[in-house]
Coordinates of C-alpha atoms and ligand atoms in Angstrom, one line a residue:
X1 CA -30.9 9.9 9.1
X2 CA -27.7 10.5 10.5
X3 CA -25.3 8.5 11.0
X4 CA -25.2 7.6 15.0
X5 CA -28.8 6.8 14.8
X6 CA -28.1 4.5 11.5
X7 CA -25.6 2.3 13.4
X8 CA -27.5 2.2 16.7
X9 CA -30.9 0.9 15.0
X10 CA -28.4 -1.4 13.3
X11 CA -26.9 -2.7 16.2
X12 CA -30.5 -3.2 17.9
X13 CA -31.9 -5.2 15.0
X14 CA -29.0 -7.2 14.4
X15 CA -29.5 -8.1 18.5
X16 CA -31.5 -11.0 17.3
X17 CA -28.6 -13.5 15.7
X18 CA -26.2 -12.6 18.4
X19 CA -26.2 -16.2 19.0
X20 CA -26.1 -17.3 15.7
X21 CA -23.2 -19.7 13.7
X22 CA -20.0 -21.1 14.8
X23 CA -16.5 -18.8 15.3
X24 CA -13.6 -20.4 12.9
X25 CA -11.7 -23.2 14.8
X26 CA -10.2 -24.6 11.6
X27 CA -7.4 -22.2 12.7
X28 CA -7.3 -23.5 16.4
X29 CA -5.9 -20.1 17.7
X30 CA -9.2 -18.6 16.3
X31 CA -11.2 -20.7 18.8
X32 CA -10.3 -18.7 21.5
X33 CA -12.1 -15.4 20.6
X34 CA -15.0 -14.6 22.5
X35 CA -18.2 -15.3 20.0
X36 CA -20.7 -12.7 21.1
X37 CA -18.5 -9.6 20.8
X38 CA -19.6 -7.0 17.8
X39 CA -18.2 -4.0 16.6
X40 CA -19.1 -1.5 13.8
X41 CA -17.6 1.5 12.5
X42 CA -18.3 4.0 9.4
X43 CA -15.5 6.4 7.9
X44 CA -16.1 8.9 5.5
X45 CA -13.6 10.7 2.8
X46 CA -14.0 13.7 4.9
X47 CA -12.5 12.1 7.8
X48 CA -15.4 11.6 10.1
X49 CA -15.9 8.2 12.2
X50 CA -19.1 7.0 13.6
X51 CA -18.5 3.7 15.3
X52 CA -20.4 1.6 18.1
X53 CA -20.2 -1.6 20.1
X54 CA -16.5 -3.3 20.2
X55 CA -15.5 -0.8 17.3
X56 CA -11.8 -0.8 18.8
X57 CA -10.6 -3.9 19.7
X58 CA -8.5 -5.7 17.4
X59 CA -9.5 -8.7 15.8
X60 CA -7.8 -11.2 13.3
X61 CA -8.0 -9.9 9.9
X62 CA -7.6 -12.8 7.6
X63 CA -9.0 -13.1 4.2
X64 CA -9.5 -9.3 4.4
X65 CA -6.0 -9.1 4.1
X66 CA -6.6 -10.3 0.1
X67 CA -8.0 -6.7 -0.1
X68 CA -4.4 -5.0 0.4
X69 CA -2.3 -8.3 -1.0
X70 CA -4.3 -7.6 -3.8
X71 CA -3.8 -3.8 -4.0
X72 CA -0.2 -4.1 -3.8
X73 CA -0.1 -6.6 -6.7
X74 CA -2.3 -4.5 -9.2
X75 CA -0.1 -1.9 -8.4
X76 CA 3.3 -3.6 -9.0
X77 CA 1.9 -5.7 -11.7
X78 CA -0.7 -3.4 -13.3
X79 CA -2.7 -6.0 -15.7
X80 CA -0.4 -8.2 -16.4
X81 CA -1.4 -9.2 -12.7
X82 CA -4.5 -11.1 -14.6
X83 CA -2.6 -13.5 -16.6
X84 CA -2.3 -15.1 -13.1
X85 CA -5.7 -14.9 -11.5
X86 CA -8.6 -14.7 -13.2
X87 CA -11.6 -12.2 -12.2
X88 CA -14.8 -14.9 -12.3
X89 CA -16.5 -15.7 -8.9
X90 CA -17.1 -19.4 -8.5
X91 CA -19.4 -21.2 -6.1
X92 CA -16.7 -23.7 -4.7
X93 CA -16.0 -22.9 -1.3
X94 CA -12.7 -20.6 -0.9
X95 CA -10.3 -23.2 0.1
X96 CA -11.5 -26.1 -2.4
X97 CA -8.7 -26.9 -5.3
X98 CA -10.9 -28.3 -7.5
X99 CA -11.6 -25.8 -10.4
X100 CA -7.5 -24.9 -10.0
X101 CA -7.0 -28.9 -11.7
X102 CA -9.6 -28.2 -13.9
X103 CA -8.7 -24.9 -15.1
X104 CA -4.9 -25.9 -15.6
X105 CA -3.4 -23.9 -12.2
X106 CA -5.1 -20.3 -12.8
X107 CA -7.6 -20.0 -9.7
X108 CA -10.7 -17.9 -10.5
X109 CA -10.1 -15.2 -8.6
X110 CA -7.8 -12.8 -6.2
X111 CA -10.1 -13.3 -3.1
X112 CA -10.3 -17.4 -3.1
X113 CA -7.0 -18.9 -1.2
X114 CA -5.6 -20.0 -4.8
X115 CA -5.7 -16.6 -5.8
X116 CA -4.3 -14.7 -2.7
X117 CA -1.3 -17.2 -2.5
X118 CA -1.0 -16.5 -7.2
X119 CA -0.9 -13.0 -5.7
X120 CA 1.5 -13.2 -2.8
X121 CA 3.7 -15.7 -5.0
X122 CA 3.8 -12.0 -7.6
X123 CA 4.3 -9.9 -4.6
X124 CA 7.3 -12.3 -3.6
X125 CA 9.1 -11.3 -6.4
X126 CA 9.3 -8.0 -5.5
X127 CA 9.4 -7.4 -1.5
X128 CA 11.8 -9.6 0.2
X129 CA 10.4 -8.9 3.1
X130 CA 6.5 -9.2 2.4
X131 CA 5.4 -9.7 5.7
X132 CA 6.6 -6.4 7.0
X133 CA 5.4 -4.7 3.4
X134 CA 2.1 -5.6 4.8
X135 CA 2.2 -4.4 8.0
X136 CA 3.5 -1.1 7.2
X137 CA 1.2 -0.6 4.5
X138 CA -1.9 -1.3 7.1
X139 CA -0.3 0.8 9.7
X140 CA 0.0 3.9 7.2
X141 CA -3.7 3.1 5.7
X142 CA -5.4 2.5 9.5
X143 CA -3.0 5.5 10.7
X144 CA -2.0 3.5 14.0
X145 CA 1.9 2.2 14.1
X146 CA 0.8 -0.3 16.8
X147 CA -0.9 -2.2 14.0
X148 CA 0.9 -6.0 13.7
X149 CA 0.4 -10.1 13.2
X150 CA -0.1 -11.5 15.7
X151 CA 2.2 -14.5 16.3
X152 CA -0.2 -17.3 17.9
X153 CA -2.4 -16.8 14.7
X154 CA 0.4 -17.1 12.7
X155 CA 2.1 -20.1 14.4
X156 CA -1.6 -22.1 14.5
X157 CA -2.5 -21.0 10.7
X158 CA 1.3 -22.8 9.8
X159 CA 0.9 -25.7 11.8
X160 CA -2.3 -26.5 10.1
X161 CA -1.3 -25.0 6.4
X162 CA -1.1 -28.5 4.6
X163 CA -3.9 -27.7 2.2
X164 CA -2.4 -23.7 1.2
X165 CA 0.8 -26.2 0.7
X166 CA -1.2 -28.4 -1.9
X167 CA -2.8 -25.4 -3.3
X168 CA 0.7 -23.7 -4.3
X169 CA 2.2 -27.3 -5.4
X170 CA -0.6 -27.6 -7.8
X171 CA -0.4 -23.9 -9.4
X172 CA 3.8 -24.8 -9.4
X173 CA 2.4 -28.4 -11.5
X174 CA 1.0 -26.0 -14.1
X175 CA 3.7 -22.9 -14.1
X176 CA 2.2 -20.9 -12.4
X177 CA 4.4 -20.2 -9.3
X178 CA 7.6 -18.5 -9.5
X179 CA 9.0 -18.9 -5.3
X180 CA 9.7 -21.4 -2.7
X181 CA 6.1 -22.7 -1.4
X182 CA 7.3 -22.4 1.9
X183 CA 8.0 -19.0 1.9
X184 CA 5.0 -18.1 -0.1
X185 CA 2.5 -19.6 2.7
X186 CA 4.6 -18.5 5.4
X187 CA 4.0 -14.8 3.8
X188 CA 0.3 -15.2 3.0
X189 CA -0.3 -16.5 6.9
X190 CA 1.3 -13.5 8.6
X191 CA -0.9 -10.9 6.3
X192 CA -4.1 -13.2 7.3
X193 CA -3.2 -12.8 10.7
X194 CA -2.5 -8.9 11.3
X195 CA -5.2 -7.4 14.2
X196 CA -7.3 -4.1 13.5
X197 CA -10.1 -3.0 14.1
X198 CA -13.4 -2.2 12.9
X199 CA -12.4 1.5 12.9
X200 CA -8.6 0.7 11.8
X201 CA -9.9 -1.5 8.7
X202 CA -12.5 1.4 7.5
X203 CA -10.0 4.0 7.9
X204 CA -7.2 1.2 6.3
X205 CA -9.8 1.2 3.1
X206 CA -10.9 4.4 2.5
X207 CA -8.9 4.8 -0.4
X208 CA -11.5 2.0 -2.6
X209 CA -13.7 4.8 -2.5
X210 CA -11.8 7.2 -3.1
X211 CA -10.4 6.7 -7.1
X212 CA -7.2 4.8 -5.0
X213 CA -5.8 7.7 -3.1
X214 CA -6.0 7.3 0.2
X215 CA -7.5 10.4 1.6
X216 CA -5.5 10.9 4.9
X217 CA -2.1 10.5 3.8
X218 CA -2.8 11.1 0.1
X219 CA -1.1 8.2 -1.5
X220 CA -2.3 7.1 -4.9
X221 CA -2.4 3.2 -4.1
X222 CA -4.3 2.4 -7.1
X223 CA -5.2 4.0 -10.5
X224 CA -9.0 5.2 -10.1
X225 CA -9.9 2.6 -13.1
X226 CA -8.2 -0.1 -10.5
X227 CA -9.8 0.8 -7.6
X228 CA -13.2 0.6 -9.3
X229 CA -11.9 -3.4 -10.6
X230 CA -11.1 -4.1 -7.2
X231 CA -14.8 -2.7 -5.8
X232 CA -16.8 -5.1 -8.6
X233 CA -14.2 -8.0 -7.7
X234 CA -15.4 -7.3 -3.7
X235 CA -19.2 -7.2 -5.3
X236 CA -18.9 -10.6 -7.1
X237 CA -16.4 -12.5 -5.4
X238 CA -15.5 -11.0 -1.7
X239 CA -18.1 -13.2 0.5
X240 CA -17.2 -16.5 -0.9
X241 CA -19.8 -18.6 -2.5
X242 CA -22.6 -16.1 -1.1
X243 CA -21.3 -12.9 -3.5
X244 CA -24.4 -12.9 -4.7
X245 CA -26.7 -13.0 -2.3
X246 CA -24.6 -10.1 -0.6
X247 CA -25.1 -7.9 -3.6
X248 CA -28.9 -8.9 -3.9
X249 CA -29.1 -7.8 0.0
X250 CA -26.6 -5.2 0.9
X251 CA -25.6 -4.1 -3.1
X252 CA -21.8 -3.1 -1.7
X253 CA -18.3 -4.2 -2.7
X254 CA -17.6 -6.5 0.2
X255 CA -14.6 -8.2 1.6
X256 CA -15.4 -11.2 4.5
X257 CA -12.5 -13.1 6.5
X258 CA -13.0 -15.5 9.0
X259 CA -11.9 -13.6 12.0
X260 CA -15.9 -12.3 11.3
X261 CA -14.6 -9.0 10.2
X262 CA -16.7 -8.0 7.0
X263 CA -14.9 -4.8 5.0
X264 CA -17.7 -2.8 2.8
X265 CA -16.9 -0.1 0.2
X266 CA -19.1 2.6 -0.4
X267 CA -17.7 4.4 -3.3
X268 CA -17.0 8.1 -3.4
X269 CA -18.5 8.2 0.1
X270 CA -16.5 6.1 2.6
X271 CA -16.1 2.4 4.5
X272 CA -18.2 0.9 6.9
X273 CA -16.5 -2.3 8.7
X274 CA -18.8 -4.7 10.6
X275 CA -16.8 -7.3 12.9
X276 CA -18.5 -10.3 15.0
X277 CA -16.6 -13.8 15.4
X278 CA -19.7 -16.1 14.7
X279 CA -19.3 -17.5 11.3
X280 CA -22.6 -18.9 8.7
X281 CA -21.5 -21.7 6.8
X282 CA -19.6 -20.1 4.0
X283 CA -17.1 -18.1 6.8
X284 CA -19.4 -14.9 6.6
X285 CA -20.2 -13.5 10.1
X286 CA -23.2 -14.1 10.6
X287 CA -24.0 -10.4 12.6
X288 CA -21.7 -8.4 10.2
X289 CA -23.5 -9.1 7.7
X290 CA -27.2 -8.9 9.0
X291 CA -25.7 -5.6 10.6
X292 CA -24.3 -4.1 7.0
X293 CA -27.8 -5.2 5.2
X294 CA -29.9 -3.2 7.4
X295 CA -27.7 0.0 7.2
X296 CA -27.4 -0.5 3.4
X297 CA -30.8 -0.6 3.1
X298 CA -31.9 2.1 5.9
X299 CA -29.4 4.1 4.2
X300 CA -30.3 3.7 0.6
X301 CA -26.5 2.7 0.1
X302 CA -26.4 0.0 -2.3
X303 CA -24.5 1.0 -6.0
X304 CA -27.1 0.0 -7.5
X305 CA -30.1 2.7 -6.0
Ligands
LIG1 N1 -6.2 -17.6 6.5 C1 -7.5 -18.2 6.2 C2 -7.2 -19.3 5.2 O1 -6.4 -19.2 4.4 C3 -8.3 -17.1 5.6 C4 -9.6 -17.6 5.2 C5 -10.7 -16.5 5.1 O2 -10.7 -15.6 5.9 O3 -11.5 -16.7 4.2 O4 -7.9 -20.3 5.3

């Protein structure tokens, strides 16, 4: 089936829970998104993009972000990174700081808030300027120079960052934090709150599948053995406490944030990125996901078929 008739059926069927879950207002400034929009887009290695709905307007990236933080790490740190962060999924909910006392200040994993602050404490100690690293490295992957943070996200994440504040405290308790906390969290909120879109994020991942060269500009981001560890730390960690279910229904490295956008891998052939604000109770969007579960499986996509 090709694709254009793939995403339309999807975006038919997925019709049905338009109405469905709650858009994230834990961040106020996220509150003010308008819940029912929805946007999907596929890019392939060869350069093709099929997209549909609200494919191009920008949306708030967030924990998505933990994709590139993540990228940048690995490849400043190579595995050293891991004495850090550990590579286990857990079924706490992304925020909670309970395993980090437990497990003596090493979070679980890159994709949980623990980790992506462990990671953007590493990244710290390289870039000076992290925030901008970010950005440019989103603008070169999405190929648009417009891309940026957006400042009310940032300013409303801060405002509200008490808990990412107790979260690097606790990892500095147990030596594991090398920079000010402050900076650290002001660093991790501005890469949370850069806007792409559907067909900006697809483009901005395309080099997951693609042994960690990104096909359009031809960087080599990522050693193909990384890229691939990334991929199965999407597949068993990258939707939160519900990693499991999304490989049992969609069988795709995945990446969630709770803007709604929801980043899927599909190695050696391309990206599809599925974006609506209305968030289940674990921060998944509730249509992304029903959206990626019936193209994975009209597709035969999943890594395991
Ligand atoms: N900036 C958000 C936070 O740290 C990201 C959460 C998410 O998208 O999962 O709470």
């Amino acid at each position: 089936m090709p694709w254009t008739q793939i995403l339309e059926r999807a975006v038919a069927l997925s019709a049905s829970c338009r109405h469905e879950g709650e858009v994230a207002d834990y961040i106020p400034a996220l509150a003010d998104v308008a819940p029912d929009q929805f946007g999907i887009a596929v890019a392939t290695l060869d350069g093709s993009i099929h997209s549909a709905q609200d494919s191009q307007t920008r949306f708030s990236i967030q924990s998505i972000s933990k994709v590139f933080l993540l990228t940048l790490a690995y490849h400043a740190y190579g595995e050293s990174l891991w004495t850090r962060v550990g590579q286990s999924p857990s079924t706490n909910p992304f925020n909670s700081l309970i395993e980090l006392e437990l497990e003596r200040g090493i979070p679980r994993n890159p994709f949980l808030n623990p980790g992506a602050l462990a990671v953007t404490d590493a990244l710290l100690s390289r870039h000076t300027h992290l925030e901008s690293a970010m950005v440019a490295v989103m603008r070169e992957l999405a190929g648009n120079p417009d891309i940026n943070y957006d400042s009310d996200v940032f300013d409303s994440e801060l405002r509200c960052a008490s808990r990412h504040h107790a979260t690097a405290h606790l990892m500095q308790s147990h030596g594991n934090f090398s920079n000010e906390v402050g900076e650290v969290v002001r660093a991790y909120c501005a890469s949370c709150a850069i806007e792409a879109s559907c067909v900006e994020l697809a483009r901005a991942g395309l080099f997951l599948a693609n042994g960690g060269r990104d096909p359009q500009g031809g960087r080599q981001l990522l050693s193909a053995q990384q890229a691939q560890r990334v991929c199965a730390l999407m597949l068993t960690t990258g939707t939160y406490e519900n990693s499991g279910m999304t490989a049992f229904a969609i069988g795709l490295p995945t990446k969630s944030g709770v803007g709604g956008g929801v980043l899927a891998v599909l190695p050696g052939r391309g990206t599809i990125c599925a974006w609506s604000p209305r968030l289940g109770a674990s921060g998944n969007s509730v249509r992304a996901m029903k959206a990626l579960e019936l193209i994975s499986n009209a597709a035969g996509l999943s890594v395991f078929a």
